[in-house]
C-alpha positions as MATLAB code, in Angstrom:
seq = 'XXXXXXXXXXXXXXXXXXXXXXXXXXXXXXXXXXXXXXXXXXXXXXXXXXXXXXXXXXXXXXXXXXXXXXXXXXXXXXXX';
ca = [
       0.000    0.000    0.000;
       1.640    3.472   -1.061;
       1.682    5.877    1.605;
      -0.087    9.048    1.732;
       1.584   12.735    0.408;
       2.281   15.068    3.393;
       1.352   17.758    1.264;
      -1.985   17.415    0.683;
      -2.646   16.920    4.901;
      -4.533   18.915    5.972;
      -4.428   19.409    9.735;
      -7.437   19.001   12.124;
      -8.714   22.537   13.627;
     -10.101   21.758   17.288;
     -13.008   24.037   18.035;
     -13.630   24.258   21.690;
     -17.053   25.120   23.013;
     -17.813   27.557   25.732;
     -20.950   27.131   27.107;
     -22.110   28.525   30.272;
     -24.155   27.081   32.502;
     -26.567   28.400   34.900;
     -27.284   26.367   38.296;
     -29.431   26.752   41.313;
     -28.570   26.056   44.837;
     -31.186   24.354   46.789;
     -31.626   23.485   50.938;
     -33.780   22.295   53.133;
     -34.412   21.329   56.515;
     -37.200   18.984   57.406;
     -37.690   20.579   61.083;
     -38.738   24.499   61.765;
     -35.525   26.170   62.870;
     -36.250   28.091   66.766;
     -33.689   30.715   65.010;
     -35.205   33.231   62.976;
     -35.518   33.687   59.637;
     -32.698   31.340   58.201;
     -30.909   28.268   60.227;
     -27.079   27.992   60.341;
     -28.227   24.695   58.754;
     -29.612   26.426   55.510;
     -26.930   28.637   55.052;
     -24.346   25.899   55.759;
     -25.735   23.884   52.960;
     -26.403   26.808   50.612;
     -22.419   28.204   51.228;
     -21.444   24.099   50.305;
     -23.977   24.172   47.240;
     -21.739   27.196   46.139;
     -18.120   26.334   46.939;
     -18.983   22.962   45.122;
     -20.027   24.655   41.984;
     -17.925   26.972   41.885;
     -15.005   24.436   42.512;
     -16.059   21.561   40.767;
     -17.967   22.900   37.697;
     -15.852   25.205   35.934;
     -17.794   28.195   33.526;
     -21.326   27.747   35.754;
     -22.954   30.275   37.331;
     -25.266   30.197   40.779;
     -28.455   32.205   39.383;
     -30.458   31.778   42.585;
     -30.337   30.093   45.814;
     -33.811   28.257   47.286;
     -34.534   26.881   50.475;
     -37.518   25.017   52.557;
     -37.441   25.225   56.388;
     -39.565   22.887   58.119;
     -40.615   20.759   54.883;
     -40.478   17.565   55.297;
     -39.330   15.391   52.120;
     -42.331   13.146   52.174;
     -44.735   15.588   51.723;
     -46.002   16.417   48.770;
     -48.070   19.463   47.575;
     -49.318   19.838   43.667;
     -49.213   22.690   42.386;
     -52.388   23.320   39.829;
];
């Protein structure tokens, strides 16, 4: 088999992609805090939910953060 002419190569362009993505941190804690407004528990988690994007998922951006004090997991409300 003949090999191929070098001069005709041509030479693969690699196109990378940056895409941005968008994230949103979310907490909760199944029993009502006595504190008020937010728990250290909340903001604990919310402060992780950031440091691990931010650390882990490189070009992403925390949009919003979301959080549900005193909601249990099991329950479930629809939403009509």
């Amino acid at each position: 088999m003949a090999r191929k002419s070098r001069r005709n190569l041509v030479e693969e362009q690699v196109i990378f992609s940056l895409r941005e993505y968008r994230f949103g941190s979310y907490a909760r804690l199944s029993v009502r805090s006595n504190k008020i407004k937010n728990d250290d528990s909340i903001s604990h988690q919310l402060q992780r939910n950031g440091e691990f994007i931010s650390r882990n998922l490189s070009g992403s951006i925390l949009t919003g953060e979301y959080c549900d004090n005193g909601v249990s997991g099991t329950t479930f409300v629809e939403v009509r």
